[in-house]
Amino acid sequence: MGKAKANAGPLARRPDNSAFKQQRLPAWSPMLTAQTVLPFFYGMAIVCVLLGVWLLVTVQNTHELKVDYTHTGSCDKCFEKRKDRANANQSCNCTVVFNIENTFKGDVFFYYGLINFHQNLRQYMDSRDDGQMIGRNKNLKNPSSYCEPFIKDKNGLPIAPCGAVANSMFNDSFTLLYHSAAGSRVVPLFRKGITWYTDKNVKFRNPQVENKTLTLAQVFEGTGQPLYWQKPVYDLDPWDRNNNGFINEDLIVWMREAAFPNFKKLYGVLNRAIEPFTDGLPAGNYSVLISYNFPVEYFQGRKEVVLSTVSWFGGQNNFLPVAYLVTGCLILLLAVILTAVWWKFDPPVATAAGCCEPTPREAPPH
């Protein structure tokens, strides 16, 4: 005979008589009244406005200068030359002159900018082989199918680095000159240390081989360069052999795609160890010597160089300060409207204790 259950019957599934299971635990529920909500609204409005003013003052203390060189001055002939793809391998140099009215104090960053270049298209962003860029030998000569149609060159060799992102790498180069009463001199720029640490040391590596005596050109033997590149990947920087291959910093900066069609990417940082640039870029006349290689007329784009100082908040970007100011003003306006509604429909009355209480409403007729 089976043993009968001890709690058989209609109450067998009843929860235990505990505070938790019977929902008798202490609880607190906020009582939203005008006296509690309105101070919160006014406080949030003041905080947002103060933050917006602080950030706006911080941003206004930075300097930024943009120089469009798409077809400005002597760059006009290069712009026309790049319209014909047959001239892609022919060099073209031009110069753009500009003036800095106020000294750029502190660290100065040199950027190149592109307008109307969409790096955020899904197919464009996927057209790369991260396994190849991280230095995996099996991916070096067997790129991912995501790189199509930039997976093999006209000779049938696998492209390194493959894909549309690497193939469209920005390849203009710049030399910044400062013109003073003492003559013209080159503005020194640090061309290394411009990448994210994780990109330089984790995401991008050259292929590793057992024979340490092989040169980088021998490591990449049997691969081809991207279709629109003028140099192979192992010879991108002829002045620094440690800045070639997949760890070339210009390549790494380009491979981090921009979120918007108008963007700028870091090209160099002012070397402040040399006079007269110890305090920054002095006011005066400047010029940029440009090796004009990157065509923009095919996508109706423009190119520019950008000189900028930074603060703890970053460069000159007014979006967040304006967003705080607009949000603070909207909250303040809403608080004023709610206060007016409260005073009109539920006016406070003075009590014997000196505080205010809402006027009692008349009881509805029976």
mmCIF file of C-alpha atoms in Angstrom:
data_model
loop_
_atom_site.group_PDB
_atom_site.id
_atom_site.type_symbol
_atom_site.label_atom_id
_atom_site.label_comp_id
_atom_site.label_asym_id
_atom_site.label_seq_id
_atom_site.Cartn_x
_atom_site.Cartn_y
_atom_site.Cartn_z
ATOM 1 C CA MET A 1 0.000 0.000 0.000
ATOM 2 C CA GLY A 2 1.309 3.395 -0.890
ATOM 3 C CA LYS A 3 1.852 5.917 1.825
ATOM 4 C CA ALA A 4 -0.703 8.721 1.796
ATOM 5 C CA LYS A 5 0.617 12.230 1.357
ATOM 6 C CA ALA A 6 0.669 14.256 4.540
ATOM 7 C CA ASN A 7 -0.774 17.404 2.951
ATOM 8 C CA ALA A 8 -3.326 15.862 0.662
ATOM 9 C CA GLY A 9 -6.477 17.837 0.078
ATOM 10 C CA PRO A 10 -7.609 21.141 -1.363
ATOM 11 C CA LEU A 11 -4.950 23.111 0.588
ATOM 12 C CA ALA A 12 -1.993 20.979 -0.513
ATOM 13 C CA ARG A 13 -0.602 23.619 -2.892
ATOM 14 C CA ARG A 14 -0.978 26.520 -0.507
ATOM 15 C CA PRO A 15 2.332 28.479 -0.022
ATOM 16 C CA ASP A 16 3.975 28.447 3.362
ATOM 17 C CA ASN A 17 2.815 30.969 5.879
ATOM 18 C CA SER A 18 5.963 33.110 5.676
ATOM 19 C CA ALA A 19 6.387 36.848 5.166
ATOM 20 C CA PHE A 20 8.091 36.330 1.826
ATOM 21 C CA LYS A 21 5.653 33.837 0.299
ATOM 22 C CA GLN A 22 2.604 35.585 1.710
ATOM 23 C CA GLN A 23 3.914 38.988 0.506
ATOM 24 C CA ARG A 24 3.999 40.591 3.926
ATOM 25 C CA LEU A 25 7.498 42.035 3.579
ATOM 26 C CA PRO A 26 7.827 45.754 4.368
ATOM 27 C CA ALA A 27 7.631 47.929 1.251
ATOM 28 C CA TRP A 28 7.921 51.597 0.390
ATOM 29 C CA SER A 29 6.125 53.425 -2.379
ATOM 30 C CA PRO A 30 6.902 57.065 -3.205
ATOM 31 C CA MET A 31 4.040 59.520 -2.936
ATOM 32 C CA LEU A 32 4.418 61.845 -5.924
ATOM 33 C CA THR A 33 3.127 65.243 -4.929
ATOM 34 C CA ALA A 34 3.816 68.732 -6.193
ATOM 35 C CA GLN A 35 6.032 69.432 -3.171
ATOM 36 C CA THR A 36 8.320 66.510 -4.084
ATOM 37 C CA VAL A 37 8.226 66.504 -7.894
ATOM 38 C CA LEU A 38 8.679 70.220 -8.614
ATOM 39 C CA PRO A 39 11.920 70.623 -6.596
ATOM 40 C CA PHE A 40 13.321 67.615 -8.440
ATOM 41 C CA PHE A 41 12.499 69.210 -11.818
ATOM 42 C CA TYR A 42 14.053 72.543 -10.834
ATOM 43 C CA GLY A 43 17.148 70.787 -9.481
ATOM 44 C CA MET A 44 17.626 68.748 -12.669
ATOM 45 C CA ALA A 45 17.209 71.884 -14.777
ATOM 46 C CA ILE A 46 19.884 73.724 -12.793
ATOM 47 C CA VAL A 47 22.285 70.759 -12.965
ATOM 48 C CA CYS A 48 21.871 70.373 -16.752
ATOM 49 C CA VAL A 49 22.293 74.097 -17.413
ATOM 50 C CA LEU A 50 25.403 74.326 -15.219
ATOM 51 C CA LEU A 51 26.932 71.263 -16.891
ATOM 52 C CA GLY A 52 26.148 72.692 -20.326
ATOM 53 C CA VAL A 53 27.746 76.047 -19.503
ATOM 54 C CA TRP A 54 30.820 74.358 -18.019
ATOM 55 C CA LEU A 55 31.301 72.095 -21.032
ATOM 56 C CA LEU A 56 30.671 74.966 -23.450
ATOM 57 C CA VAL A 57 33.332 77.108 -21.778
ATOM 58 C CA THR A 58 35.738 74.139 -21.891
ATOM 59 C CA VAL A 59 35.094 73.593 -25.598
ATOM 60 C CA GLN A 60 35.458 77.292 -26.416
ATOM 61 C CA ASN A 61 38.945 77.257 -24.846
ATOM 62 C CA THR A 62 40.138 74.862 -27.549
ATOM 63 C CA HIS A 63 41.220 75.938 -31.029
ATOM 64 C CA GLU A 64 40.469 74.310 -34.356
ATOM 65 C CA LEU A 65 41.354 75.294 -37.905
ATOM 66 C CA LYS A 66 40.073 73.509 -41.013
ATOM 67 C CA VAL A 67 41.663 74.023 -44.433
ATOM 68 C CA ASP A 68 39.873 72.561 -47.436
ATOM 69 C CA TYR A 69 42.404 71.600 -50.114
ATOM 70 C CA THR A 70 40.189 69.617 -52.504
ATOM 71 C CA HIS A 71 40.889 71.965 -55.403
ATOM 72 C CA THR A 72 42.272 75.036 -53.645
ATOM 73 C CA GLY A 73 45.244 76.935 -55.047
ATOM 74 C CA SER A 74 47.747 74.729 -56.821
ATOM 75 C CA CYS A 75 45.781 71.607 -55.786
ATOM 76 C CA ASP A 76 43.296 72.365 -58.564
ATOM 77 C CA LYS A 77 45.567 70.778 -61.179
ATOM 78 C CA CYS A 78 45.934 67.653 -59.039
ATOM 79 C CA PHE A 79 42.175 67.459 -58.624
ATOM 80 C CA GLU A 80 41.730 67.478 -62.396
ATOM 81 C CA LYS A 81 44.547 64.967 -62.839
ATOM 82 C CA ARG A 82 42.968 62.477 -60.430
ATOM 83 C CA LYS A 83 39.736 62.472 -62.462
ATOM 84 C CA ASP A 84 41.472 60.210 -65.002
ATOM 85 C CA ARG A 85 42.189 56.778 -63.532
ATOM 86 C CA ALA A 86 44.995 56.317 -66.041
ATOM 87 C CA ASN A 87 46.983 58.884 -64.007
ATOM 88 C CA ALA A 88 46.628 56.962 -60.739
ATOM 89 C CA ASN A 89 50.321 56.002 -60.628
ATOM 90 C CA GLN A 90 51.551 59.496 -61.483
ATOM 91 C CA SER A 91 52.552 61.681 -58.562
ATOM 92 C CA CYS A 92 51.117 65.148 -58.069
ATOM 93 C CA ASN A 93 52.174 67.691 -55.442
ATOM 94 C CA CYS A 94 50.543 70.953 -54.444
ATOM 95 C CA THR A 95 50.726 73.619 -51.729
ATOM 96 C CA VAL A 96 48.041 75.316 -49.640
ATOM 97 C CA VAL A 97 48.795 78.500 -47.690
ATOM 98 C CA PHE A 98 46.883 79.597 -44.583
ATOM 99 C CA ASN A 99 47.235 81.784 -41.507
ATOM 100 C CA ILE A 100 46.883 81.094 -37.788
ATOM 101 C CA GLU A 101 45.667 84.251 -36.033
ATOM 102 C CA ASN A 102 45.998 83.058 -32.426
ATOM 103 C CA THR A 103 48.605 80.767 -30.913
ATOM 104 C CA PHE A 104 47.515 77.161 -30.536
ATOM 105 C CA LYS A 105 48.811 76.512 -27.020
ATOM 106 C CA GLY A 106 49.562 73.048 -25.729
ATOM 107 C CA ASP A 107 49.456 69.817 -27.696
ATOM 108 C CA VAL A 108 48.360 70.293 -31.294
ATOM 109 C CA PHE A 109 46.932 67.434 -33.351
ATOM 110 C CA PHE A 110 47.140 67.249 -37.128
ATOM 111 C CA TYR A 111 44.214 65.457 -38.814
ATOM 112 C CA TYR A 112 43.113 64.772 -42.347
ATOM 113 C CA GLY A 113 39.391 64.979 -42.982
ATOM 114 C CA LEU A 114 37.027 63.517 -45.559
ATOM 115 C CA ILE A 115 33.542 64.772 -46.384
ATOM 116 C CA ASN A 116 30.800 62.573 -47.868
ATOM 117 C CA PHE A 117 32.819 59.347 -47.534
ATOM 118 C CA HIS A 118 30.593 56.648 -46.043
ATOM 119 C CA GLN A 119 32.666 54.171 -44.057
ATOM 120 C CA ASN A 120 29.601 52.959 -42.150
ATOM 121 C CA LEU A 121 28.035 50.871 -44.928
ATOM 122 C CA ARG A 122 27.620 47.282 -43.737
ATOM 123 C CA GLN A 123 29.096 45.620 -46.830
ATOM 124 C CA TYR A 124 32.052 48.012 -46.748
ATOM 125 C CA MET A 125 32.715 47.390 -43.044
ATOM 126 C CA ASP A 126 32.506 43.611 -43.488
ATOM 127 C CA SER A 127 34.939 43.642 -46.422
ATOM 128 C CA ARG A 128 38.049 42.728 -44.421
ATOM 129 C CA ASP A 129 39.750 39.704 -42.889
ATOM 130 C CA ASP A 130 40.520 40.262 -39.216
ATOM 131 C CA GLY A 131 42.291 36.904 -39.072
ATOM 132 C CA GLN A 132 44.684 38.084 -41.747
ATOM 133 C CA MET A 133 45.243 41.438 -40.019
ATOM 134 C CA ILE A 134 46.033 39.726 -36.724
ATOM 135 C CA GLY A 135 48.876 37.845 -38.409
ATOM 136 C CA ARG A 136 47.497 34.330 -38.836
ATOM 137 C CA ASN A 137 49.599 32.570 -41.440
ATOM 138 C CA LYS A 138 46.711 30.472 -42.765
ATOM 139 C CA ASN A 139 44.748 33.645 -43.551
ATOM 140 C CA LEU A 140 47.641 35.473 -45.195
ATOM 141 C CA LYS A 141 47.358 33.584 -48.488
ATOM 142 C CA ASN A 142 43.790 32.337 -47.996
ATOM 143 C CA PRO A 143 41.781 35.470 -47.276
ATOM 144 C CA SER A 144 38.177 35.352 -46.182
ATOM 145 C CA SER A 145 35.443 35.406 -48.815
ATOM 146 C CA TYR A 146 34.157 38.592 -47.165
ATOM 147 C CA CYS A 147 36.986 40.401 -49.001
ATOM 148 C CA GLU A 148 35.420 39.801 -52.430
ATOM 149 C CA PRO A 149 35.995 41.299 -54.970
ATOM 150 C CA PHE A 150 39.261 42.575 -53.432
ATOM 151 C CA ILE A 151 40.613 39.124 -52.633
ATOM 152 C CA LYS A 152 43.070 38.542 -55.516
ATOM 153 C CA ASP A 153 45.035 40.868 -57.770
ATOM 154 C CA LYS A 154 45.180 40.734 -61.577
ATOM 155 C CA ASN A 155 47.949 38.101 -61.367
ATOM 156 C CA GLY A 156 45.842 35.820 -59.196
ATOM 157 C CA LEU A 157 47.862 36.455 -56.022
ATOM 158 C CA PRO A 158 46.003 36.805 -52.718
ATOM 159 C CA ILE A 159 45.829 40.435 -51.635
ATOM 160 C CA ALA A 160 47.300 41.443 -48.292
ATOM 161 C CA PRO A 161 45.545 43.237 -46.723
ATOM 162 C CA CYS A 162 42.369 42.225 -48.544
ATOM 163 C CA GLY A 163 38.978 43.884 -48.648
ATOM 164 C CA ALA A 164 37.382 47.174 -49.592
ATOM 165 C CA VAL A 165 38.414 48.980 -46.386
ATOM 166 C CA ALA A 166 42.137 48.455 -46.944
ATOM 167 C CA ASN A 167 41.802 48.964 -50.695
ATOM 168 C CA SER A 168 40.368 52.476 -50.163
ATOM 169 C CA MET A 169 43.047 53.550 -47.680
ATOM 170 C CA PHE A 170 43.699 57.296 -47.619
ATOM 171 C CA ASN A 171 47.162 57.883 -49.096
ATOM 172 C CA ASP A 172 47.742 61.641 -49.231
ATOM 173 C CA SER A 173 50.817 62.773 -47.287
ATOM 174 C CA PHE A 174 51.561 66.156 -45.747
ATOM 175 C CA THR A 175 54.479 68.380 -44.726
ATOM 176 C CA LEU A 176 53.567 71.369 -42.557
ATOM 177 C CA LEU A 177 55.776 74.497 -42.899
ATOM 178 C CA TYR A 178 55.973 77.530 -40.602
ATOM 179 C CA HIS A 179 56.994 80.838 -42.201
ATOM 180 C CA SER A 180 58.498 83.423 -39.837
ATOM 181 C CA ALA A 181 60.851 86.377 -40.102
ATOM 182 C CA ALA A 182 63.756 83.971 -39.579
ATOM 183 C CA GLY A 183 62.701 81.895 -42.589
ATOM 184 C CA SER A 184 60.674 78.778 -43.279
ATOM 185 C CA ARG A 185 60.998 75.591 -41.320
ATOM 186 C CA VAL A 186 59.272 72.243 -41.161
ATOM 187 C CA VAL A 187 56.867 71.770 -38.264
ATOM 188 C CA PRO A 188 57.958 68.510 -36.554
ATOM 189 C CA LEU A 189 55.231 65.913 -36.147
ATOM 190 C CA PHE A 190 55.188 62.645 -34.279
ATOM 191 C CA ARG A 191 53.978 60.104 -36.822
ATOM 192 C CA LYS A 192 53.890 57.214 -34.354
ATOM 193 C CA GLY A 193 51.766 56.717 -31.274
ATOM 194 C CA ILE A 194 48.616 57.849 -33.107
ATOM 195 C CA THR A 195 46.691 54.577 -32.731
ATOM 196 C CA TRP A 196 44.693 52.996 -29.943
ATOM 197 C CA TYR A 197 46.803 50.761 -27.734
ATOM 198 C CA THR A 198 44.541 47.749 -28.259
ATOM 199 C CA ASP A 199 44.657 48.197 -32.037
ATOM 200 C CA LYS A 200 48.434 48.433 -32.163
ATOM 201 C CA ASN A 201 49.171 45.593 -29.761
ATOM 202 C CA VAL A 202 46.196 43.245 -30.043
ATOM 203 C CA LYS A 203 44.142 43.601 -33.221
ATOM 204 C CA PHE A 204 46.956 44.136 -35.748
ATOM 205 C CA ARG A 205 50.112 42.027 -36.010
ATOM 206 C CA ASN A 206 52.494 40.941 -38.718
ATOM 207 C CA PRO A 207 52.639 37.234 -39.661
ATOM 208 C CA GLN A 208 55.000 35.239 -37.468
ATOM 209 C CA VAL A 209 57.488 32.841 -39.032
ATOM 210 C CA GLU A 210 59.967 30.414 -37.483
ATOM 211 C CA ASN A 211 62.900 31.796 -39.444
ATOM 212 C CA LYS A 212 63.604 35.104 -37.702
ATOM 213 C CA THR A 213 66.146 36.138 -40.353
ATOM 214 C CA LEU A 214 63.493 36.648 -43.018
ATOM 215 C CA THR A 215 62.755 40.223 -44.015
ATOM 216 C CA LEU A 216 59.216 41.535 -44.028
ATOM 217 C CA ALA A 217 59.213 41.485 -47.826
ATOM 218 C CA GLN A 218 60.052 37.771 -47.718
ATOM 219 C CA VAL A 219 57.284 37.147 -45.176
ATOM 220 C CA PHE A 220 54.737 38.685 -47.556
ATOM 221 C CA GLU A 221 56.185 36.901 -50.598
ATOM 222 C CA GLY A 222 53.445 35.314 -52.684
ATOM 223 C CA THR A 223 50.887 38.031 -51.901
ATOM 224 C CA GLY A 224 49.831 41.083 -53.895
ATOM 225 C CA GLN A 225 49.133 44.643 -52.862
ATOM 226 C CA PRO A 226 45.595 46.119 -52.946
ATOM 227 C CA LEU A 227 44.516 47.224 -56.410
ATOM 228 C CA TYR A 228 44.701 50.973 -55.783
ATOM 229 C CA TRP A 229 47.814 51.022 -53.609
ATOM 230 C CA GLN A 230 51.038 52.537 -54.888
ATOM 231 C CA LYS A 231 53.220 50.521 -52.484
ATOM 232 C CA PRO A 232 53.073 47.012 -51.004
ATOM 233 C CA VAL A 233 52.109 46.672 -47.373
ATOM 234 C CA TYR A 234 55.670 45.852 -46.262
ATOM 235 C CA ASP A 235 56.983 49.158 -47.673
ATOM 236 C CA LEU A 236 54.413 51.703 -46.488
ATOM 237 C CA ASP A 237 56.969 53.601 -44.372
ATOM 238 C CA PRO A 238 60.437 53.646 -45.987
ATOM 239 C CA TRP A 239 61.870 55.743 -43.124
ATOM 240 C CA ASP A 240 60.903 53.381 -40.304
ATOM 241 C CA ARG A 241 61.117 49.645 -40.949
ATOM 242 C CA ASN A 242 59.302 48.935 -37.683
ATOM 243 C CA ASN A 243 56.241 50.750 -39.005
ATOM 244 C CA ASN A 244 55.477 48.476 -41.935
ATOM 245 C CA GLY A 245 53.166 45.600 -42.631
ATOM 246 C CA PHE A 246 49.899 45.235 -40.786
ATOM 247 C CA ILE A 247 51.251 47.301 -37.868
ATOM 248 C CA ASN A 248 51.661 50.452 -39.955
ATOM 249 C CA GLU A 249 49.944 53.140 -37.898
ATOM 250 C CA ASP A 250 48.374 54.978 -40.837
ATOM 251 C CA LEU A 251 46.819 51.682 -41.941
ATOM 252 C CA ILE A 252 45.551 50.945 -38.436
ATOM 253 C CA VAL A 253 43.984 54.407 -38.110
ATOM 254 C CA TRP A 254 42.220 53.980 -41.460
ATOM 255 C CA MET A 255 40.956 50.480 -40.650
ATOM 256 C CA ARG A 256 38.946 51.814 -37.680
ATOM 257 C CA GLU A 257 35.872 52.886 -39.620
ATOM 258 C CA ALA A 258 34.149 56.196 -38.926
ATOM 259 C CA ALA A 259 30.487 56.293 -37.884
ATOM 260 C CA PHE A 260 29.539 59.350 -39.956
ATOM 261 C CA PRO A 261 30.198 60.379 -43.574
ATOM 262 C CA ASN A 262 32.093 63.513 -42.486
ATOM 263 C CA PHE A 263 35.051 62.555 -40.317
ATOM 264 C CA LYS A 264 38.662 63.248 -39.497
ATOM 265 C CA LYS A 265 41.486 60.865 -38.661
ATOM 266 C CA LEU A 266 44.715 61.548 -36.825
ATOM 267 C CA TYR A 267 47.808 62.036 -38.971
ATOM 268 C CA GLY A 268 50.376 63.326 -36.470
ATOM 269 C CA VAL A 269 51.001 65.168 -33.195
ATOM 270 C CA LEU A 270 53.149 68.270 -32.786
ATOM 271 C CA ASN A 271 56.635 67.594 -31.410
ATOM 272 C CA ARG A 272 56.974 70.290 -28.750
ATOM 273 C CA ALA A 273 60.584 69.496 -27.919
ATOM 274 C CA ILE A 274 61.859 71.766 -30.711
ATOM 275 C CA GLU A 275 61.849 75.571 -30.769
ATOM 276 C CA PRO A 276 59.735 77.593 -31.497
ATOM 277 C CA PHE A 277 57.016 74.991 -30.951
ATOM 278 C CA THR A 278 57.577 74.271 -27.246
ATOM 279 C CA ASP A 279 54.388 76.145 -26.292
ATOM 280 C CA GLY A 280 52.392 75.004 -29.302
ATOM 281 C CA LEU A 281 51.886 76.414 -32.787
ATOM 282 C CA PRO A 282 52.718 80.135 -32.823
ATOM 283 C CA ALA A 283 50.521 82.559 -34.701
ATOM 284 C CA GLY A 284 51.711 83.336 -38.218
ATOM 285 C CA ASN A 285 51.796 82.104 -41.774
ATOM 286 C CA TYR A 286 51.819 78.415 -42.630
ATOM 287 C CA SER A 287 51.677 76.218 -45.678
ATOM 288 C CA VAL A 288 51.085 72.529 -46.286
ATOM 289 C CA LEU A 289 52.960 70.600 -48.955
ATOM 290 C CA ILE A 290 50.604 67.867 -50.106
ATOM 291 C CA SER A 291 51.260 64.688 -52.038
ATOM 292 C CA TYR A 292 47.842 64.578 -53.690
ATOM 293 C CA ASN A 293 46.893 60.936 -54.360
ATOM 294 C CA PHE A 294 43.405 60.230 -52.993
ATOM 295 C CA PRO A 295 40.600 60.953 -55.526
ATOM 296 C CA VAL A 296 37.301 62.306 -54.176
ATOM 297 C CA GLU A 297 35.384 63.384 -57.272
ATOM 298 C CA TYR A 298 33.917 59.887 -57.762
ATOM 299 C CA PHE A 299 31.811 60.191 -54.595
ATOM 300 C CA GLN A 300 31.459 64.012 -54.694
ATOM 301 C CA GLY A 301 33.572 64.380 -51.590
ATOM 302 C CA ARG A 302 36.029 66.894 -50.252
ATOM 303 C CA LYS A 303 39.340 66.757 -48.385
ATOM 304 C CA GLU A 304 40.721 68.955 -45.649
ATOM 305 C CA VAL A 305 43.492 69.246 -43.103
ATOM 306 C CA VAL A 306 42.536 70.020 -39.512
ATOM 307 C CA LEU A 307 44.697 71.520 -36.774
ATOM 308 C CA SER A 308 43.218 71.224 -33.303
ATOM 309 C CA THR A 309 44.044 71.486 -29.633
ATOM 310 C CA VAL A 310 42.261 69.334 -27.075
ATOM 311 C CA SER A 311 41.106 69.563 -23.484
ATOM 312 C CA TRP A 312 40.108 66.870 -20.988
ATOM 313 C CA PHE A 313 36.769 66.847 -22.806
ATOM 314 C CA GLY A 314 38.337 66.279 -26.220
ATOM 315 C CA GLY A 315 38.367 68.471 -29.312
ATOM 316 C CA GLN A 316 36.033 71.252 -30.370
ATOM 317 C CA ASN A 317 32.635 69.572 -30.369
ATOM 318 C CA ASN A 318 29.597 71.548 -29.251
ATOM 319 C CA PHE A 319 27.069 68.720 -29.415
ATOM 320 C CA LEU A 320 27.125 67.622 -25.763
ATOM 321 C CA PRO A 321 27.189 71.165 -24.254
ATOM 322 C CA VAL A 322 24.277 72.240 -26.471
ATOM 323 C CA ALA A 323 22.413 69.029 -25.642
ATOM 324 C CA TYR A 324 22.767 69.725 -21.904
ATOM 325 C CA LEU A 325 21.657 73.344 -22.313
ATOM 326 C CA VAL A 326 18.619 72.444 -24.418
ATOM 327 C CA THR A 327 17.647 69.640 -22.024
ATOM 328 C CA GLY A 328 18.020 71.925 -19.008
ATOM 329 C CA CYS A 329 15.890 74.643 -20.613
ATOM 330 C CA LEU A 330 13.166 72.151 -21.560
ATOM 331 C CA ILE A 331 13.072 70.735 -18.021
ATOM 332 C CA LEU A 332 12.917 74.266 -16.587
ATOM 333 C CA LEU A 333 10.066 75.191 -18.944
ATOM 334 C CA LEU A 334 8.173 72.042 -17.985
ATOM 335 C CA ALA A 335 8.722 72.785 -14.289
ATOM 336 C CA VAL A 336 7.347 76.316 -14.688
ATOM 337 C CA ILE A 337 4.270 75.000 -16.532
ATOM 338 C CA LEU A 338 3.629 72.370 -13.845
ATOM 339 C CA THR A 339 4.027 75.016 -11.130
ATOM 340 C CA ALA A 340 1.510 77.279 -12.845
ATOM 341 C CA VAL A 341 -0.953 74.418 -13.210
ATOM 342 C CA TRP A 342 -0.505 73.471 -9.563
ATOM 343 C CA TRP A 343 -1.068 77.043 -8.338
ATOM 344 C CA LYS A 344 -4.153 77.440 -10.517
ATOM 345 C CA PHE A 345 -5.960 74.204 -9.808
ATOM 346 C CA ASP A 346 -4.670 73.329 -6.340
ATOM 347 C CA PRO A 347 -3.524 76.599 -4.664
ATOM 348 C CA PRO A 348 -1.828 76.236 -1.253
ATOM 349 C CA VAL A 349 -3.288 77.939 1.831
ATOM 350 C CA ALA A 350 -1.517 79.078 4.948
ATOM 351 C CA THR A 351 -2.006 76.998 8.081
ATOM 352 C CA ALA A 352 -1.546 77.830 11.723
ATOM 353 C CA ALA A 353 1.920 76.267 11.672
ATOM 354 C CA GLY A 354 2.997 78.641 8.878
ATOM 355 C CA CYS A 355 3.282 76.036 6.122
ATOM 356 C CA CYS A 356 1.148 75.611 3.111
ATOM 357 C CA GLU A 357 -1.456 73.004 2.381
ATOM 358 C CA PRO A 358 -3.715 72.484 -0.600
ATOM 359 C CA THR A 359 -7.158 74.092 -0.380
ATOM 360 C CA PRO A 360 -9.721 71.433 0.597
ATOM 361 C CA ARG A 361 -12.083 70.689 -2.212
ATOM 362 C CA GLU A 362 -15.854 70.842 -1.770
ATOM 363 C CA ALA A 363 -17.546 67.538 -1.218
ATOM 364 C CA PRO A 364 -19.702 66.407 -4.109
ATOM 365 C CA PRO A 365 -23.456 66.666 -3.549
ATOM 366 C CA HIS A 366 -25.190 63.528 -2.362
#
